[in-house]
Amino acid sequence: MSNELNTTEQKPALTKKDLNKAMFRWYMSAEMPLNFENMQGIAFCGSIAPILKKLYTKKEDLSEALKRHLLLYNCNVTAGGLILGTTIAMEEQKAKNPDGMPAEAITGLKTGLMGPVAALGDSFDWGIIGTLFKIAAATLAAAGNPLALGVLLIFVMYCIVELVFFTNMTYKKGRSSIKTIMGSGLMQDVISGANVLAMFMMGAMTASMVTLTTPLKISSVVIQDKLDGIFPGIFPLAALFLLFYLVRYKKIGTGKIVIGIIVVSILCALIGIF
């Protein structure tokens, strides 16, 4: 009798298909229902709703699970796989042992980690890796090479692979895997190295794609020729550092800087300085 009772009360195990479906729903909808009340809460809840329905057969338990995942949530989409996988694992554990996994623990984990994980994803994926791919795509596009679209598609595939890796890892290994990644010195070394590489790429792109010369002459001496002999590309480099100064220290928005560049370029062209 007890064996039959245990069989009937045993919660269904999640499959690889369930996990893939949750990842797909999260990746495709993360930014769609974004709002000021719960940010990505609707998208997160919707991504794991089929899993929750499979885990919680009682209407009351399912309702509570859906409500706790409709709370405010905001994180990087791809790095957010760290939280997605862990949350699914915790919900599965709670469904099997309600007393051993408090609902507050699940909510607390999401709330406590969404900030650090978002910082990791935003700085690494978009600040470094995304920048490198965009630079490569822009360089190819400027040369009329259709492979520029392929480079962007590769970046999208990279994001998908990262989401799949993080979600599967944290689902299988649990909360300890997040601590390993977030506290790993290796991850910090990778980010630092990627930052250096990004700076090299920005310098190379500035030298090859930014053209800024002056037609000014002193008597018969062409100033640009003399400058090229001493310091080739000094004007593009100076412009780069000026823009960096305005963004980094003066906190001027990029929109204002773009408009300013257009206005200054027109004025300099009319005067004949550049």
mmCIF file of C-alpha atoms in Angstrom, residues 118-217:
data_model
loop_
_atom_site.group_PDB
_atom_site.id
_atom_site.type_symbol
_atom_site.label_atom_id
_atom_site.label_comp_id
_atom_site.label_asym_id
_atom_site.label_seq_id
_atom_site.Cartn_x
_atom_site.Cartn_y
_atom_site.Cartn_z
ATOM 1 C CA ALA A 118 23.136 41.034 -15.025
ATOM 2 C CA ALA A 119 26.386 42.924 -14.403
ATOM 3 C CA LEU A 120 28.369 39.890 -15.551
ATOM 4 C CA GLY A 121 26.296 39.422 -18.697
ATOM 5 C CA ASP A 122 26.079 43.098 -19.623
ATOM 6 C CA SER A 123 29.800 43.749 -19.188
ATOM 7 C CA PHE A 124 31.042 40.544 -20.819
ATOM 8 C CA ASP A 125 28.439 39.743 -23.489
ATOM 9 C CA TRP A 126 27.498 43.229 -24.641
ATOM 10 C CA GLY A 127 30.363 45.358 -23.382
ATOM 11 C CA ILE A 128 33.158 43.116 -24.674
ATOM 12 C CA ILE A 129 32.105 40.178 -26.861
ATOM 13 C CA GLY A 130 29.251 42.093 -28.482
ATOM 14 C CA THR A 131 31.531 45.061 -29.175
ATOM 15 C CA LEU A 132 34.123 42.845 -30.857
ATOM 16 C CA PHE A 133 31.515 41.237 -33.102
ATOM 17 C CA LYS A 134 30.019 44.629 -33.985
ATOM 18 C CA ILE A 135 33.435 46.029 -34.852
ATOM 19 C CA ALA A 136 34.112 43.067 -37.116
ATOM 20 C CA ALA A 137 30.681 43.379 -38.738
ATOM 21 C CA ALA A 138 31.059 47.154 -39.218
ATOM 22 C CA THR A 139 34.479 46.720 -40.830
ATOM 23 C CA LEU A 140 33.134 44.124 -43.267
ATOM 24 C CA ALA A 141 30.015 46.176 -43.996
ATOM 25 C CA ALA A 142 32.095 49.289 -44.731
ATOM 26 C CA ALA A 143 34.000 47.247 -47.300
ATOM 27 C CA GLY A 144 30.745 46.025 -48.859
ATOM 28 C CA ASN A 145 31.324 42.454 -47.700
ATOM 29 C CA PRO A 146 28.062 40.511 -47.136
ATOM 30 C CA LEU A 147 29.835 38.411 -44.494
ATOM 31 C CA ALA A 148 29.005 41.243 -42.077
ATOM 32 C CA LEU A 149 25.548 39.725 -41.626
ATOM 33 C CA GLY A 150 27.151 36.355 -40.973
ATOM 34 C CA VAL A 151 29.272 37.838 -38.179
ATOM 35 C CA LEU A 152 26.160 39.178 -36.448
ATOM 36 C CA LEU A 153 24.447 35.808 -36.814
ATOM 37 C CA ILE A 154 27.485 34.155 -35.212
ATOM 38 C CA PHE A 155 27.086 36.528 -32.243
ATOM 39 C CA VAL A 156 23.427 35.504 -31.911
ATOM 40 C CA MET A 157 24.474 31.848 -31.968
ATOM 41 C CA TYR A 158 27.104 32.595 -29.314
ATOM 42 C CA CYS A 159 24.416 34.074 -27.042
ATOM 43 C CA ILE A 160 22.194 31.027 -27.531
ATOM 44 C CA VAL A 161 25.054 28.620 -26.764
ATOM 45 C CA GLU A 162 25.910 30.586 -23.617
ATOM 46 C CA LEU A 163 22.295 30.491 -22.435
ATOM 47 C CA VAL A 164 22.079 26.739 -23.042
ATOM 48 C CA PHE A 165 25.390 26.104 -21.269
ATOM 49 C CA PHE A 166 24.592 28.201 -18.196
ATOM 50 C CA THR A 167 21.043 26.861 -17.849
ATOM 51 C CA ASN A 168 22.041 23.215 -18.152
ATOM 52 C CA MET A 169 25.018 23.604 -15.833
ATOM 53 C CA THR A 170 23.088 25.270 -13.025
ATOM 54 C CA TYR A 171 20.131 22.913 -13.413
ATOM 55 C CA LYS A 172 22.410 19.895 -13.007
ATOM 56 C CA LYS A 173 24.816 21.238 -10.393
ATOM 57 C CA GLY A 174 22.536 23.602 -8.490
ATOM 58 C CA ARG A 175 23.299 26.804 -6.625
ATOM 59 C CA SER A 176 26.946 25.939 -5.970
ATOM 60 C CA SER A 177 27.745 26.343 -9.672
ATOM 61 C CA ILE A 178 26.711 30.006 -9.585
ATOM 62 C CA LYS A 179 29.094 30.653 -6.687
ATOM 63 C CA THR A 180 31.852 28.928 -8.643
ATOM 64 C CA ILE A 181 31.329 31.149 -11.699
ATOM 65 C CA MET A 182 30.712 34.443 -9.908
ATOM 66 C CA GLY A 183 33.603 33.954 -7.493
ATOM 67 C CA SER A 184 36.051 32.446 -9.950
ATOM 68 C CA GLY A 185 39.316 34.275 -10.472
ATOM 69 C CA LEU A 186 39.479 32.729 -13.924
ATOM 70 C CA MET A 187 36.313 34.537 -14.982
ATOM 71 C CA GLN A 188 37.826 37.849 -13.878
ATOM 72 C CA ASP A 189 40.979 37.066 -15.855
ATOM 73 C CA VAL A 190 38.899 36.285 -18.953
ATOM 74 C CA ILE A 191 36.998 39.562 -18.611
ATOM 75 C CA SER A 192 40.243 41.537 -18.154
ATOM 76 C CA GLY A 193 41.833 39.874 -21.181
ATOM 77 C CA ALA A 194 38.749 40.487 -23.293
ATOM 78 C CA ASN A 195 38.785 44.144 -22.232
ATOM 79 C CA VAL A 196 42.365 44.503 -23.439
ATOM 80 C CA LEU A 197 41.474 42.829 -26.738
ATOM 81 C CA ALA A 198 38.478 45.151 -27.130
ATOM 82 C CA MET A 199 40.736 48.188 -26.648
ATOM 83 C CA PHE A 200 43.104 46.874 -29.343
ATOM 84 C CA MET A 201 40.143 46.414 -31.688
ATOM 85 C CA MET A 202 38.819 49.905 -30.979
ATOM 86 C CA GLY A 203 42.238 51.394 -31.719
ATOM 87 C CA ALA A 204 42.578 49.420 -34.938
ATOM 88 C CA MET A 205 39.075 50.383 -36.041
ATOM 89 C CA THR A 206 39.746 54.061 -35.328
ATOM 90 C CA ALA A 207 42.962 53.997 -37.353
ATOM 91 C CA SER A 208 41.378 52.231 -40.330
ATOM 92 C CA MET A 209 37.859 53.699 -40.438
ATOM 93 C CA VAL A 210 38.099 57.250 -39.048
ATOM 94 C CA THR A 211 39.394 59.757 -41.577
ATOM 95 C CA LEU A 212 40.248 63.244 -40.358
ATOM 96 C CA THR A 213 42.743 65.424 -42.243
ATOM 97 C CA THR A 214 43.400 69.135 -42.645
ATOM 98 C CA PRO A 215 44.012 70.980 -45.951
ATOM 99 C CA LEU A 216 45.791 73.868 -44.207
ATOM 100 C CA LYS A 217 49.122 75.086 -45.567
#
